[in-house]
Amino acid sequence: MGGRFTYLCLTSSDMKLTKTLLLLNITGILLTSCGGSKQTEEDTTASREQFGQDLKYIQLEDADKPLPTWSDKNTLVYHTIAEPDNLHPTNGTSAMRNEIFQYIHRTLVHLDYRSLELTNGLLKSIPVLNEDGTEYLCELRDEVRWDDGAPITSADVIFTAKANKCVFTDNPHAKPYWENLEDVIPDPDDPLKFTVRMRSAYMHNLVFWGDWPIIQKTFYDPEGILDIHKITDISKEPEDEIVRGQLKGWADQFNAASTGREPGKISGAGPYRISSWDPGISVTITRKENHWTNGSENIYETSYPDKIIYRINKDPNSQILDFKAQVFDGSNYLSTKTLLELQSDSGFNKNYHSRFTDSFNYTYIAMNMRPESTGRPELFNDRDVRMAMSLLTPVQQLNNVINRDMNKRMVGPVSFLKSDFDTTLKPIPYDPAQAAELLDKAGWNDTDGDNIRDKVVDGEKVDFEFSLNYMTNTPDWKDYAAICKEHYEMAGMKVNLNPVDFSILVADARSHDFDMMIGVWGQSAYPEDFTQLWHTQSWSSNGTNYPGFGNEETDALIDSIKVIVDPELRKPLVIRFQRIVYEQQPLIFLFSSLRKNVIHRRFGNAEMYFERPGILLNYLKLIPSDSEPNS
C-alpha cells in the first residue's frame, strides 16, 4: 500500500537530533549511489535534512551468524500500541490497518520505498496518461491470482471502484477521492485490460490506485448485486425502491463489523492472510501456501516470515522489559524516551538494530472551529482565540521535557522535506502576553475574579472551559496534555483532560463532538492533495477535516492544486494555501515525528524507510546458523 491518502497515526514523539547522536551518525553513515545508506552498528539516527535529499532509505548490515540467545523460530513478533480500527477493505482510517493491508492486499500501483517513486503493483507497467491527463490504459499481470486460484481481472477492479463509490458504503473519509473516477471500462477481448477514465486532470490520477486494495468480486459480492449498477451512477441512491433495497441490503452486509473483524470474512491478494485477531492483544497474519508471489525477489512480494504477530503493549516500562527479554522482533511505536533508554543498554544494542529516521508525519492539536454543529462551547470559532492558543502552547517545553530536545518543529500542513514547503513561515512563539491581548480583544475577560476568563454569549455568561481529548495508550500525549493544561490555566482557562481510546477519539473527531484534541497525521512522499484534511466537504461529510477549517477561497485553492500536474505551476498555490492555514491556525502544529525503528538482528535484509510504515516486515529473512551475510 502507499499513496498520498492520509491516515491517523498512533506514534506520538517528534524529535530534533542531539549533537551527540548527530556525531555518531556522521561518523558511521555511507551514502550509496542508489539513494540508500548502509549503516554500521554505531549509527543511531538518519535524517534527510542532515545528509541531503538523495538519502531515501537505510540499509543495515546483516549479522554474520545468530547469537546463542536468539530464537530460530521464523515468526516475527511486532510491537504496536494499538490494534487497527478494523480490517475492512474500504471502511477504516487507522495507520495500523493500512500497515497490515500491505501484506494481506495488493494494489494496482504503489510507492517504491527505496526510490520514493511510483511503481507498478498488480499492473504490468505504469500506464501513460492521455494528453489531457484524464484517461489511461491498464493491463494486469498474467500471474496474479486470488486465493481460490481465479485470476485477478478487470471485473475485480470495477467491483473495487463500485464498492468504494457506493452511496451506502460507510467510507465518508474516502468518498471525496473517488469522485474524480468517472468509469473503468473493460476491454471486450481481454479480461486483463481496462481503461480508466477520470472526470478531470489530477496530479494523482495514477497515484490514486496505490491507496485502495483491489478486492475480489466473487468473494464480497457472490450474488452479483452490484453488477446492475454502473460506476457512473452508484454514488447516488437508486430511484427504484426494489433496486434501492437490494443495493442497501448488500451494503448493510458489506459494512457489517464482521466484514472487518472475522478472519474468514477478510480476503485479499497479498502473500499473507489474517489467521487470528485477539481483540486488545494481537493480530496474526500467516504466510499463504502456494501463493502467486512465491519465489518472487520483489521486496514487496516476498514472504519470508512464516507468521507476523502484531502484539499490543501500551506500557513503556513493560516495553523496555519485553525488548530486553527479546519478546519482540521489531517496532516503530516506541516513545523517544523509551528507545533512548533501550539504546543505553548494551544487551539491547547487541540484539537489535535501532534508528531515529525522518518521516512525513506530524503531531498537532486540533481546535473545533465549528462548535455550533454539536452544541460545544463557542470558543475556537474565533481566529484570535485560536492564535492565542498557539501562543500559549509551550512547544519548546514539550520538546525539552518529553522528547529530550529531539524534535523538528512544524509550522503548517506541508513537510519541510518537500520542495513546496513555504520557508518564509516561522514557528509561532510562546508568548503569553500577546495571547492575553488577543483573548481580551476577543472579549474573554475574568469579570468575576474567579481566575477563569468569561464572556457573554447569546445573553449568558460563559466560562472559558473546554475538554482536551487525547489517546489513552500514548504516554507522551498524556504528558503533552498535562503541560498544556498547566499553561492554558495560567492564562485564565479551565481545561478538562479527557483520555479516550483510539476509536472514540476518531469517532468524536469525525462527528465534530470535541473541543480540542491531540493527534498525528501520517503522510506521504507524494505532493499534497489537501482534500481529505482541509476541504469543507470533508467536514460536512464527517470526514477527517476535524477542525472544520475552510471557506470558498481555500476550497478553490484545494480544487486547483490537485488538478495541476506541473509542480512548478502548482507550487505558488500550495504556498498560498499554507499561508492561509498559518494565518487561521485551525491546528496548533507541534512536531514532525521522527520514526523510531527497531529490528531484531536475527533477521537479515533489514532496511528502514522514510515513508510509512518504515519497515517492510515481509522482506525480513531469518538468518540461519550456517548463514553468510546477505549481499
XYZ file of C-alpha atoms in Angstrom, residues 367 369 380-391 411-413 422 424-428 434 438 441 534 549-551 553-554 557 574-589:
49
model
C -9.413 23.056 17.722
C -13.790 25.831 14.618
C -12.298 28.267 18.949
C -14.549 29.609 16.198
C -12.708 32.929 16.727
C -9.405 33.249 14.866
C -7.909 35.456 17.600
C -8.646 32.787 20.198
C -7.016 30.082 18.071
C -3.915 32.211 17.595
C -3.857 32.857 21.334
C -3.922 29.117 21.997
C -0.935 28.660 19.693
C 0.903 31.428 21.544
C 4.652 25.351 11.154
C 1.973 24.232 8.678
C 0.434 21.346 6.746
C 6.961 27.582 2.496
C 9.019 32.024 4.980
C 6.693 30.694 7.679
C 8.173 30.877 11.150
C 7.141 28.928 14.261
C 4.552 30.613 16.472
C 0.459 38.540 23.266
C -5.798 38.551 21.724
C -9.678 41.580 22.132
C -8.779 20.537 4.661
C -11.455 24.545 8.501
C -12.157 26.196 5.181
C -14.213 28.511 3.035
C -11.312 30.502 -1.191
C -9.494 27.585 0.417
C -7.268 26.553 -3.898
C 0.478 25.422 -2.314
C 2.421 28.313 -0.778
C -0.739 30.449 -0.687
C -2.692 27.651 0.963
C -0.031 27.143 3.630
C -0.126 30.839 4.475
C -3.901 30.858 4.908
C -3.712 27.838 7.229
C -0.919 29.567 9.148
C -2.975 32.741 9.484
C -6.128 30.897 10.588
C -4.395 28.402 12.943
C -7.023 25.628 12.871
C -4.332 23.357 14.303
C -1.510 24.049 16.698
C 1.314 22.493 14.683
